CSV table of C-alpha atoms and ligand atoms in Angstrom, one decimal:
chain,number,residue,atom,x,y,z
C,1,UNK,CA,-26.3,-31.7,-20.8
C,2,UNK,CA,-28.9,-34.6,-20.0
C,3,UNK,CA,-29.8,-36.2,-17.3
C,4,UNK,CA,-30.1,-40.1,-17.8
C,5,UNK,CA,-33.3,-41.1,-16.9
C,6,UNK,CA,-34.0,-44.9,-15.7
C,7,UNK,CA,-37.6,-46.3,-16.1
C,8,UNK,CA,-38.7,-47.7,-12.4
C,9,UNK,CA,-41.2,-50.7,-12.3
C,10,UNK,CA,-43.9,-50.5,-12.9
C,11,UNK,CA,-45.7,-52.7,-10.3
C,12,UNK,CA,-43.9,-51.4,-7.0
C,13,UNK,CA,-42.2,-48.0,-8.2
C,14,UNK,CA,-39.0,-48.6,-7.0
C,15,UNK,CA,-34.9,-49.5,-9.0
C,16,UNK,CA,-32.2,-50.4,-8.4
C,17,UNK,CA,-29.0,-50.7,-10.1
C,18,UNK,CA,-25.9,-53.3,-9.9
C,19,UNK,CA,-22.4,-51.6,-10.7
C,20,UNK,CA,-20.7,-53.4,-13.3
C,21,UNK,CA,-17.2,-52.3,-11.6
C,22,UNK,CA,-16.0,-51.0,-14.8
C,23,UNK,CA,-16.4,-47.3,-16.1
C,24,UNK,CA,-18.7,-48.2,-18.9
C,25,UNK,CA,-22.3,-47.2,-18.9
C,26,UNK,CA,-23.7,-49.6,-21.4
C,27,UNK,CA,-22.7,-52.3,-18.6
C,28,UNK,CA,-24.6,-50.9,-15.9
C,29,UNK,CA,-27.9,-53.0,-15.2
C,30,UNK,CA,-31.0,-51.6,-13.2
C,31,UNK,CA,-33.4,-53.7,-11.9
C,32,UNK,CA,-36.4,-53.8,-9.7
C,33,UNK,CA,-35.1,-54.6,-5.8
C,34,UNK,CA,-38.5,-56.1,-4.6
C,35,UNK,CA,-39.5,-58.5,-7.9
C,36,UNK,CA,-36.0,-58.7,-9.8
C,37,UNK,CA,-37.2,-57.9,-12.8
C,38,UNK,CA,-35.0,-56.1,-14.9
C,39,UNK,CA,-35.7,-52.4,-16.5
C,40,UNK,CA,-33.0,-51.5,-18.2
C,41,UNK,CA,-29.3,-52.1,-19.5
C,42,UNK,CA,-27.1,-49.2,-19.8
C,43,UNK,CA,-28.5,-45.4,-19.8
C,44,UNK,CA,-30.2,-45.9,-22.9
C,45,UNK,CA,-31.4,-42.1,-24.1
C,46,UNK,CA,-32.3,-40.5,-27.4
C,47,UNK,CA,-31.3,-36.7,-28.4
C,48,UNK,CA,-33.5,-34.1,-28.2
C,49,UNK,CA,-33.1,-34.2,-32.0
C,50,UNK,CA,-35.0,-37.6,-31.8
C,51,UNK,CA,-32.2,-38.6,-34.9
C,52,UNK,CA,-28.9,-40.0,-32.4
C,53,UNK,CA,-28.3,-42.2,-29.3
C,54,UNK,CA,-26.3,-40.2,-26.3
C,55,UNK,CA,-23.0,-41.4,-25.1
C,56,UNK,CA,-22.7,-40.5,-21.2
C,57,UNK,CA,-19.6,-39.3,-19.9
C,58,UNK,CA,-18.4,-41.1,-16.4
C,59,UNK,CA,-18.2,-38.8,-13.8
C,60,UNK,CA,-15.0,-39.4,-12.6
C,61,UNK,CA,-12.2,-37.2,-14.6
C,62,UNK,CA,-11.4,-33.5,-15.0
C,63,UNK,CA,-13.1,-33.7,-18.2
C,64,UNK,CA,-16.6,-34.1,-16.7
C,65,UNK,CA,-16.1,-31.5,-14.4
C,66,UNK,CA,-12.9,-28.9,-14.1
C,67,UNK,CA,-14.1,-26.3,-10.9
C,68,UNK,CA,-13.0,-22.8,-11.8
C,69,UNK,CA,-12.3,-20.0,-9.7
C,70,UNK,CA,-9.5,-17.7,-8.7
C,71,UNK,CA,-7.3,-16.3,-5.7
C,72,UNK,CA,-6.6,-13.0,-5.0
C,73,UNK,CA,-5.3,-11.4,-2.6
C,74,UNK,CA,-7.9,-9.9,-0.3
C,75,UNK,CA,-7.3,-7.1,2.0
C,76,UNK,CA,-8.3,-8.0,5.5
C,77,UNK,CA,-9.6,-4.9,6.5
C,78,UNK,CA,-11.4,-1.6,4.6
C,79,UNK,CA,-9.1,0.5,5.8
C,80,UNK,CA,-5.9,-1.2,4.5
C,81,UNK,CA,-7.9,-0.5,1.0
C,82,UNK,CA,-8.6,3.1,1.9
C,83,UNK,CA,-5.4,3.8,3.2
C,84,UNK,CA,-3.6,2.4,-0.2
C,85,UNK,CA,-5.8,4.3,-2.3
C,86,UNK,CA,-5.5,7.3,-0.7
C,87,UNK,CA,-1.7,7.3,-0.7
C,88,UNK,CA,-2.0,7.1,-4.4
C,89,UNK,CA,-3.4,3.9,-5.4
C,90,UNK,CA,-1.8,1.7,-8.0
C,91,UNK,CA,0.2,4.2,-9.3
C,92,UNK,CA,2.3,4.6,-6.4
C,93,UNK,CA,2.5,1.0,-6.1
C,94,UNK,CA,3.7,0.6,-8.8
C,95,UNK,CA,6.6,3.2,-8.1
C,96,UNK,CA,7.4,1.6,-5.0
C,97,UNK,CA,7.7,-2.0,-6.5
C,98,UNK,CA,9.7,-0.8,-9.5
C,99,UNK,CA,12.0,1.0,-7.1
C,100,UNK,CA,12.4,-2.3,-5.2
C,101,UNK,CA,9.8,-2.2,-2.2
C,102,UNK,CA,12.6,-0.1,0.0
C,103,UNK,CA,10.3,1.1,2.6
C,104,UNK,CA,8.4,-1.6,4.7
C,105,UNK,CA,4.9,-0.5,3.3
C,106,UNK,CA,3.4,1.4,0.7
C,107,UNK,CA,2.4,4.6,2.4
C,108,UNK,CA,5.8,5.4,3.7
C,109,UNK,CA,7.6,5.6,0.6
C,110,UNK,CA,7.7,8.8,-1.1
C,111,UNK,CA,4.9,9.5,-2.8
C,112,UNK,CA,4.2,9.7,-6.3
C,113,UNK,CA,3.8,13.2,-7.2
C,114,UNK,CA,2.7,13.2,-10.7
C,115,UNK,CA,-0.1,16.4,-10.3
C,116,UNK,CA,-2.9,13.7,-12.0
C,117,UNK,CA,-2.9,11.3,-8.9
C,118,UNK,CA,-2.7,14.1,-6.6
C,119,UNK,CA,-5.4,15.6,-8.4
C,120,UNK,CA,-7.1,12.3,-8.1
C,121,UNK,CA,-6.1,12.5,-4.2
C,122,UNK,CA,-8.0,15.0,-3.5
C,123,UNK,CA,-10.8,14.8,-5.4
C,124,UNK,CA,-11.5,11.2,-3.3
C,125,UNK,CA,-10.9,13.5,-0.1
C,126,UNK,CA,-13.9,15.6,-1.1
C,127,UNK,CA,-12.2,18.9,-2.2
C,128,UNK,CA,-14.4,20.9,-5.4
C,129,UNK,CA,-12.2,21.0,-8.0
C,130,UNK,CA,-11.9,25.0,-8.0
C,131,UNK,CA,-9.6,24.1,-4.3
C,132,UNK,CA,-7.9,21.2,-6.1
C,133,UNK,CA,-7.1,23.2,-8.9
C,134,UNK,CA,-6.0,25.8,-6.4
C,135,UNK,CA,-3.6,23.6,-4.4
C,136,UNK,CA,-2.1,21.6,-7.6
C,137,UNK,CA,-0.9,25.4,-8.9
C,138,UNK,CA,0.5,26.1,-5.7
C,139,UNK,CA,2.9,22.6,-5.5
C,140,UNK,CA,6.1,24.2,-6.5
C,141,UNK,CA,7.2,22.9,-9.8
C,142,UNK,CA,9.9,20.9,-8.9
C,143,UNK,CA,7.5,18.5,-6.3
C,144,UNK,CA,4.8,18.2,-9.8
C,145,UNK,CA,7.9,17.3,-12.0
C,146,UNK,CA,9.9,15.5,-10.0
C,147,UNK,CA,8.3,11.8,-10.8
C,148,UNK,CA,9.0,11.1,-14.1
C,149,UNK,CA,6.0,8.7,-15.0
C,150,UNK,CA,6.6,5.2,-15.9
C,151,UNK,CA,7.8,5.3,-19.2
C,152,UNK,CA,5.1,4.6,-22.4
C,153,UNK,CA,3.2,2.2,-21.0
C,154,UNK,CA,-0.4,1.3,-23.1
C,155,UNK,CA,-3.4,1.4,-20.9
C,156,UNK,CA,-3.8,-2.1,-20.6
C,157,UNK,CA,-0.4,-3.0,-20.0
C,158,UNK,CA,-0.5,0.2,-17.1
C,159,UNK,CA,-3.3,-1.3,-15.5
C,160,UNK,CA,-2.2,-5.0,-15.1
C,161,UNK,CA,0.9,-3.5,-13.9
C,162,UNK,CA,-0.8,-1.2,-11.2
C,163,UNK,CA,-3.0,-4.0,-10.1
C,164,UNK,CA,-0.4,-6.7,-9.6
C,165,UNK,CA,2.0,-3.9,-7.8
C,166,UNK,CA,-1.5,-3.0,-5.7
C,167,UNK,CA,-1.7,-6.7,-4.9
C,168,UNK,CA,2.0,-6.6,-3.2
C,169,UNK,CA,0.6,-3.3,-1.6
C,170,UNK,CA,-1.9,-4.9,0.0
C,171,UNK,CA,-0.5,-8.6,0.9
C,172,UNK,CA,3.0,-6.6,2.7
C,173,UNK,CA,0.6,-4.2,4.4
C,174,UNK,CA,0.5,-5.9,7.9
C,175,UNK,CA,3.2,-8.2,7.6
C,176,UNK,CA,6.5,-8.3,5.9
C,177,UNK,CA,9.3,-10.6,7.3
C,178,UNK,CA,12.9,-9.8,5.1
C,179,UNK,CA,15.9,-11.3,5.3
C,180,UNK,CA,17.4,-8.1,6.7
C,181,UNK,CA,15.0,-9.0,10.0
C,182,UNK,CA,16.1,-12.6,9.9
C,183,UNK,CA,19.6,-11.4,10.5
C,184,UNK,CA,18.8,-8.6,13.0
C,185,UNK,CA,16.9,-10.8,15.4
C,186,UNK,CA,19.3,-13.4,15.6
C,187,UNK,CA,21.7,-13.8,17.8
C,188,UNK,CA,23.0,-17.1,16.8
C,189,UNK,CA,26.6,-17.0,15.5
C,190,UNK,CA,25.6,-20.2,13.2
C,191,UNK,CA,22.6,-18.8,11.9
C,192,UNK,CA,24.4,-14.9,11.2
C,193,UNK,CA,26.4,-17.0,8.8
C,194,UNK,CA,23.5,-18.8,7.4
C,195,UNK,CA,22.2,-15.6,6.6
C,196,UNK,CA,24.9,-13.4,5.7
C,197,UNK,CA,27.0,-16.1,3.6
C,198,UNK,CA,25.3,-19.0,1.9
C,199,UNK,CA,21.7,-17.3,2.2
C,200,UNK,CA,22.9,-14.4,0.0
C,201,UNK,CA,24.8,-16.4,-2.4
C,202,UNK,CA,22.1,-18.6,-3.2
C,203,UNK,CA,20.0,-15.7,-3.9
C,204,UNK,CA,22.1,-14.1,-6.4
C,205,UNK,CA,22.8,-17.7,-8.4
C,206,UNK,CA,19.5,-18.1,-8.7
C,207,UNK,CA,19.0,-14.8,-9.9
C,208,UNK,CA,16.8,-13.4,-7.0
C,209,UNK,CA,16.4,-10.0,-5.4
C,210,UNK,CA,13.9,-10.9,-2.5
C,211,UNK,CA,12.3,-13.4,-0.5
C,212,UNK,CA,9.9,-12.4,1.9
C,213,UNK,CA,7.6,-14.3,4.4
C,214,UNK,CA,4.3,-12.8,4.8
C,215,UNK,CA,2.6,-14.1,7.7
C,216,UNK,CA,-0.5,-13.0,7.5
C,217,UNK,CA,-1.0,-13.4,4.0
C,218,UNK,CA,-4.9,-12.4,3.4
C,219,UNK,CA,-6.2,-14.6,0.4
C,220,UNK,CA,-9.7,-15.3,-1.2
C,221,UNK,CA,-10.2,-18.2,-2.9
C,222,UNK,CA,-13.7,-18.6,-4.8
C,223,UNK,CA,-15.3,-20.8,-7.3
C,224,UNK,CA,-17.1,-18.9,-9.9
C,225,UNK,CA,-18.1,-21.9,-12.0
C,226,UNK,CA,-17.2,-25.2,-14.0
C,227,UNK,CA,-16.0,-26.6,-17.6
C,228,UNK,CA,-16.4,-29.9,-18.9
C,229,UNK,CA,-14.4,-31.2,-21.7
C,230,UNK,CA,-11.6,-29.7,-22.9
C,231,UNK,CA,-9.8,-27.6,-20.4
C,232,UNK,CA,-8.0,-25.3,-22.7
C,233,UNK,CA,-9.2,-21.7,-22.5
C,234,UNK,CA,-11.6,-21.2,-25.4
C,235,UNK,CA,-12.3,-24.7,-26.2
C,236,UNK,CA,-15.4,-25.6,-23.4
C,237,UNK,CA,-17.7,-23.6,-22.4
C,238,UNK,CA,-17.8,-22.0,-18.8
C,239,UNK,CA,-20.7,-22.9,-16.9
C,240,UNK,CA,-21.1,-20.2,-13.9
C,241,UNK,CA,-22.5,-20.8,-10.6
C,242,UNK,CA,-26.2,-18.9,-10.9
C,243,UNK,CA,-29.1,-18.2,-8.2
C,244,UNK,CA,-32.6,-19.0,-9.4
C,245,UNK,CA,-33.0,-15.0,-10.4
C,246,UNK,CA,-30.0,-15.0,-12.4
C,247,UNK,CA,-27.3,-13.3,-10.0
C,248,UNK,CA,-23.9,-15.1,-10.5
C,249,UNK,CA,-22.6,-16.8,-7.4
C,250,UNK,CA,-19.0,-17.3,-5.9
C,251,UNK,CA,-18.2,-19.9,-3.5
C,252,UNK,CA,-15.8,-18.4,-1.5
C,253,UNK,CA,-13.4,-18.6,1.5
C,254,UNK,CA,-11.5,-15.8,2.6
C,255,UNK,CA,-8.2,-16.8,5.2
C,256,UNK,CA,-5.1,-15.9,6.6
C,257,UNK,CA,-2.0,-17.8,5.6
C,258,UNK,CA,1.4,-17.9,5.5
C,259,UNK,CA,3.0,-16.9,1.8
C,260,UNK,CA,6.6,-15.9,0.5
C,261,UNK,CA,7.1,-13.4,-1.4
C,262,UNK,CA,9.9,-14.0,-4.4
C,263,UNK,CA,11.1,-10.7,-6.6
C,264,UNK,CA,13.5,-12.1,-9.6
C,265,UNK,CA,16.2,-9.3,-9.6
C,266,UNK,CA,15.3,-7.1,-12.6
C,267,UNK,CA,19.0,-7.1,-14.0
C,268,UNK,CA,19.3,-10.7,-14.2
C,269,UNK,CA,15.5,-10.7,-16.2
C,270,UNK,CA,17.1,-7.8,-18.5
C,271,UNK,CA,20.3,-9.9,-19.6
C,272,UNK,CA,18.1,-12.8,-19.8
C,273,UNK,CA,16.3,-11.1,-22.0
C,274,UNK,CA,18.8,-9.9,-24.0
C,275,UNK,CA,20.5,-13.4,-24.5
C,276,UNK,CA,17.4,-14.3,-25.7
C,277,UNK,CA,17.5,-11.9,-28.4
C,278,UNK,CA,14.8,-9.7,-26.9
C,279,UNK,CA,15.9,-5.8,-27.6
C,280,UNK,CA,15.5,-3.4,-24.6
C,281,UNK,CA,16.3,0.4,-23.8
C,282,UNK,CA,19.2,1.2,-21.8
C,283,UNK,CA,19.4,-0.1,-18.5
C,284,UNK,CA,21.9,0.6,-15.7
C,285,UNK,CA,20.7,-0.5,-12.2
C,286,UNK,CA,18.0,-2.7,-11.0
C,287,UNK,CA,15.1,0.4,-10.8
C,288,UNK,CA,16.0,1.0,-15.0
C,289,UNK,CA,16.1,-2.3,-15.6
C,290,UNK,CA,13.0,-2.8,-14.4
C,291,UNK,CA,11.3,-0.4,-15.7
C,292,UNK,CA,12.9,-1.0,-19.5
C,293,UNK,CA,11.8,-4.6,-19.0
C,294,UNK,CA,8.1,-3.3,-18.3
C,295,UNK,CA,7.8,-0.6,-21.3
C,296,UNK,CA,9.3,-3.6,-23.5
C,297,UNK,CA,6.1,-6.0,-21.8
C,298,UNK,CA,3.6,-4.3,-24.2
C,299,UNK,CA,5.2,-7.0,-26.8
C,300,UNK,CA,3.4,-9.7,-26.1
C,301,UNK,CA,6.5,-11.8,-27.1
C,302,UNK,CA,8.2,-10.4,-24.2
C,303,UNK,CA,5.2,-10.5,-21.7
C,304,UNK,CA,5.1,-14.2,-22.4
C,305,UNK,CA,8.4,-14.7,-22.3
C,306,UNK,CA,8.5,-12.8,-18.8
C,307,UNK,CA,5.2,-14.8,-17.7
C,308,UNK,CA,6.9,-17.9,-18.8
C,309,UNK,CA,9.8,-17.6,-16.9
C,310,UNK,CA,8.1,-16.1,-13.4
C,311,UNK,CA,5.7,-18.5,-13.7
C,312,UNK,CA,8.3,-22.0,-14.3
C,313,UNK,CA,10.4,-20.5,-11.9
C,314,UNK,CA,7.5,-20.8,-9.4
C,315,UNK,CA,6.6,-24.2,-10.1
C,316,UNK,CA,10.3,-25.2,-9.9
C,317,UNK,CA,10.5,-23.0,-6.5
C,318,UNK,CA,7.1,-25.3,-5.1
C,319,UNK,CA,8.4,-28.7,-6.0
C,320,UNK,CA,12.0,-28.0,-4.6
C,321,UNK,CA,10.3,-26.4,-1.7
C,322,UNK,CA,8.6,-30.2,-1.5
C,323,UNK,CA,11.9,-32.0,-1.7
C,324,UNK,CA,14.2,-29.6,0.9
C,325,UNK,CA,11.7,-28.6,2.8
C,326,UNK,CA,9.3,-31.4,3.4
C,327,UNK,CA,6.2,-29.2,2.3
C,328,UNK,CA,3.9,-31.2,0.9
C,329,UNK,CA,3.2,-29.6,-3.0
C,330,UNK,CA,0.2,-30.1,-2.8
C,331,UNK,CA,-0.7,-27.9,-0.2
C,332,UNK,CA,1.5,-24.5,-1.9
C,333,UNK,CA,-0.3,-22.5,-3.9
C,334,UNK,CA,1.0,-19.3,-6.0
C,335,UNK,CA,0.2,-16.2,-7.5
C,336,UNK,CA,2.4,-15.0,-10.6
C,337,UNK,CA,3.0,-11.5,-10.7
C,338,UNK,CA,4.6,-10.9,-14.1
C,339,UNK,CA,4.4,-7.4,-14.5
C,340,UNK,CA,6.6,-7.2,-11.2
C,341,UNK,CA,8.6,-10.4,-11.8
C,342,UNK,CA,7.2,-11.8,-8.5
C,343,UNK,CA,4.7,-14.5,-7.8
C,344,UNK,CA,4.0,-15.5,-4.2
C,345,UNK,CA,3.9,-19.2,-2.7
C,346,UNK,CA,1.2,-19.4,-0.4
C,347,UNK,CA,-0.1,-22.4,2.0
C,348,UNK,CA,-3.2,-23.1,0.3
C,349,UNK,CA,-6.3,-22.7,3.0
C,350,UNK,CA,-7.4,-25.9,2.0
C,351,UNK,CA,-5.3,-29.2,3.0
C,352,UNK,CA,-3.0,-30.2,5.5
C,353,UNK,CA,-0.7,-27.7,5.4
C,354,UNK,CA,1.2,-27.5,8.9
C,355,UNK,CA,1.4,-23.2,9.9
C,356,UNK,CA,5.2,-22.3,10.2
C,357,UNK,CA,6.3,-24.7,7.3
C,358,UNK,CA,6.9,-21.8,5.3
C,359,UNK,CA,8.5,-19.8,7.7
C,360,UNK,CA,10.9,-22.6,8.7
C,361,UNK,CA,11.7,-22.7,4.8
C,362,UNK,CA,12.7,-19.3,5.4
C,363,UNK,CA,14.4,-19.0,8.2
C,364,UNK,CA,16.5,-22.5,7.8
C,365,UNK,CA,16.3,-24.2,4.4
C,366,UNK,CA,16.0,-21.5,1.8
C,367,UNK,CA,19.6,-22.2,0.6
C,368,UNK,CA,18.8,-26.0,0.3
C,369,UNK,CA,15.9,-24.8,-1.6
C,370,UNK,CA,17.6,-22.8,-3.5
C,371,UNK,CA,20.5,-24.7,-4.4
C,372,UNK,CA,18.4,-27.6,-5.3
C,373,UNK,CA,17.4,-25.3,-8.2
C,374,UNK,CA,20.6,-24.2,-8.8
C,375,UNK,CA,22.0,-27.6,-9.1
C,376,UNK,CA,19.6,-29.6,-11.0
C,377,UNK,CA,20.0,-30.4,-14.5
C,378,UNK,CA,16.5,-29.5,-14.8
C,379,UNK,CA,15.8,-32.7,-16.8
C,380,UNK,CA,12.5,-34.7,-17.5
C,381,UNK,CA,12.4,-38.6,-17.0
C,382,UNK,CA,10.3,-38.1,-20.3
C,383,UNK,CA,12.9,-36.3,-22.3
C,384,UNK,CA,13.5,-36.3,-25.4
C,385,UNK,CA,9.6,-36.2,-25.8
C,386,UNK,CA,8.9,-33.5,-22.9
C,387,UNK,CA,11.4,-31.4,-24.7
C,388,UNK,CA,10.2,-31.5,-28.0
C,389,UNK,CA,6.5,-30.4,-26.9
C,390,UNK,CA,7.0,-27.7,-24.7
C,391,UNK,CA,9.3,-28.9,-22.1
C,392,UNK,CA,7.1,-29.1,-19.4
C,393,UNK,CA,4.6,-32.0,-18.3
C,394,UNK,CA,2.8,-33.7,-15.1
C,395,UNK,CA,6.5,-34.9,-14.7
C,396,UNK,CA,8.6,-32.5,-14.7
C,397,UNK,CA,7.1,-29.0,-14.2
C,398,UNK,CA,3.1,-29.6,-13.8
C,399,UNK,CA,1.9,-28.7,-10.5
C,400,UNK,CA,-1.5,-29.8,-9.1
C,401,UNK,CA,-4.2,-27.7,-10.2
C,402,UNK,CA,-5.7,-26.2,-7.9
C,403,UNK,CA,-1.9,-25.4,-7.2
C,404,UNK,CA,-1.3,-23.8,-10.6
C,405,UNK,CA,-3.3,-20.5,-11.6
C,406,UNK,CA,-2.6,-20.8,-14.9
C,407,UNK,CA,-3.4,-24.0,-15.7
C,408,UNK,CA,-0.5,-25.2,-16.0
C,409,UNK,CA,0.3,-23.3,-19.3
C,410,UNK,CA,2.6,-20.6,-20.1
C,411,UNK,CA,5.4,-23.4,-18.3
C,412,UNK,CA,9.0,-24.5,-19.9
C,413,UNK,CA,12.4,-26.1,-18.4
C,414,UNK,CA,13.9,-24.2,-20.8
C,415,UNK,CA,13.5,-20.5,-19.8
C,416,UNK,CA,15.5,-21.9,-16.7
C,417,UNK,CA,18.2,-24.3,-17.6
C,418,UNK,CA,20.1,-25.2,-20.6
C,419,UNK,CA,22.1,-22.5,-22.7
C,420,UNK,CA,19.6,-19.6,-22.4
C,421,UNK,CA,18.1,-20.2,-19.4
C,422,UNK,CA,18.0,-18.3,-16.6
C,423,UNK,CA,20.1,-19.7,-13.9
C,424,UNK,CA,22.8,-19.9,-16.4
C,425,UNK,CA,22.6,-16.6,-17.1
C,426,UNK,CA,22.4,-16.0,-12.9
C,427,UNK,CA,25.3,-17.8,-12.5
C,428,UNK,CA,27.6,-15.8,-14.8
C,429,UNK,CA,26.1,-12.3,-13.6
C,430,UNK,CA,28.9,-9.8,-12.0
T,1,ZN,ZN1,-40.9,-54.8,-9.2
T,2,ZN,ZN1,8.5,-33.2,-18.7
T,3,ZN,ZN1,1.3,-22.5,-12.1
């Protein structure tokens, strides 16, 4: 990185410069505003190497400057933190999300009771370990055996899963809106039907266990630094946001929003899986399926093939969500959740996002929504090129990016239509 430097004249100190109205540096002209004379065509400037001219970069593309940062999902308050942890951190999250999120929050489900987290437990509660010791003997055997631990999982595969399940923990913790509620509040003969008939048929042809509104949804978002150049992950080199001492810096803006909340139904990801040639243990309901489909993640072929799918699923749900629902794209962001084959759609902070669109979604237009993505062909105005690279481009399945939080990789039409996708293998599921 250089700055261009421009020469000012000499007599009165001053420059100015007359925009060529083209994008080409070498056009620019600076002159002297009080005498005319001209100083200088074009940002003319040697490398440091004293050997080569520079070429300068217009400053108007994402390849001059790409922002980077990340959302997560910020508790609101300590205590929602505390209280997680102490009811057994991500561990029991991720119990309660591989047994389908049954109870309304984490810390009224039943709790893990492998003796390590309780150990853990108490230990965080201040006991000596001579008392935890003591108390962990005393469990009767049946309450220390009785959870049998997520099968095999490798430590890094474990902790992504823990964390994303953590993340649901937290983001359900105030506010959790089901379709169950939708149905229990209303009173509305039209809308009972809604909900009981073309609500839950939708859901199951698209291949969907849950869709949740979340109205307080607590997000951070924060800009950590910047790339120039190539975008792809190892080809540029990020530039982080520093203070003069050398202390790294996030930009960041913490809010409330609305979000959904979208769980693929773990059966319909298993025989997905299997038509697509992936092997997996024995599965019989949605709790073994999902926990065979996370022991069979520490593949990466199958983690990407399970990030691919969660994640184009997403973008598909956004920009149907666009066309049904009026929701400007722009203005949804999401967060992909592989390890618990959910991502959440939240009204980005930013924008003009109008409160309540999502909600409305929910409570009126998720079938639309839906069936959009049931119906479509899932084609691309650029096909048969799209196809042959990928499947996915700004046409079809890019989203904005700030939208996207993976950069738009990791994306492909066909992990959900065409012979083994996955709302064809929805649509044939018993
Ligand atoms: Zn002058
Ligand atoms: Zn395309
Ligand atoms: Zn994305």
């Amino acid at each position: 990185m250089k700055s261009p430097w421009v020469k000012k004249c000499p007599i009165h100190g001053q420059r100015a410069v007359k925009f060529p109205g083209t994008a080409s540096t070498s056009e620019l002209t600076f002159y002297c505003p009080v005498c005319q004379a001209g100083l200088q065509q074009g940002l003319a400037a040697v490398c440091d190497c004293n050997k080569g001219s520079l070429k300068f970069t217009v400053h108007r593309s994402g390849t001059v400057f790409k922002p980077r940062g990340i959302s997560m999902i910020n508790p609101p308050r300590r205590d929602i933190l505390q209280n997680i942890e102490l009811a057994g951190g991500g561990e029991r999250a991720l119990e309660w999300v591989l047994s389908g999120l049954e109870s309304r929050q984490l810390t009224e489900s039943s709790a893990a009771r492998n003796p390590e987290s309780i150990r853990k437990l108490l230990e965080d509660r201040g006991f000596d370990s001579a008392t935890v010791q003591a108390m962990i003997a005393a469990m009767p055997a049946d309450q220390t055996n009785q959870q049998s631990p997520v099968v095999n999982l490798g430590p890094l595969l474990k902790a992504d899963a823990e964390r994303q399940a953590k993340q649901i923990a937290l983001a359900t913790y105030e506010s959790r809106i089901t379709l169950d509620d939708l149905l229990k509040k209303t009173t509305n003969i039209e809308l009972k039907k809604l909900y009981q008939v073309d609500y839950v048929s939708a859901t199951k042809l698209a291949g969907i266990e849950r869709v949740e509104l979340i109205d307080r949804f607590p997000v951070l978002t924060a800009q950590f630094g910047f790339t120039r150049g190539d975008s792809t992950p190892g080809n540029s080199r990020l530039r982080t946001y520093r203070e003069t001492n050398g202390d790294y810096t996030l930009y960041g803006e913490l809010s409330q929003t609305e979000a959904l909340f979208i769980r693929l139904d773990p059966q319909v990801v298993y025989a997905w899986l299997q038509r697509n040639a992936f092997s997996l243990t024995a599965a019989q309901d949605r709790r073994s399926s999902a926990e065979a489909i996370l022991s069979a993640m520490s593949s990466d072929d199958v983690a990407q093939a399970v990030t691919r799918l969660v994640h184009s699923f997403s973008h598909a749900f956004i920009k149907r969500a666009a066309v049904y629902a009026g929701i400007e794209k722009s203005s949804l962001s999401e967060i992909i959740l592989p390890t618990a084959l959910s991502f959440f759609v939240y009204a980005a902070p930013r924008g003009d996002f109008v409160l309540g669109g999502l909600q409305v979604l929910l409570e009126s237009e998720l079938h639309h929504v839906l069936q959009g993505l049931i119906d479509d062909d899932h084609r691309c105005a650029l096909d048969p090129g799209c196809e042959d690279t990928g499947a996915a481009c700004a046409v079809c399945l890019h989203l904005g990016e700030p939208s996207c939080q993976l950069f738009n990789t990791a994306l492909s039409r066909k992990v959900l239509a065409g012979a083994l996708g996955y709302l064809d293998v929805a649509a044939v599921q018993p």
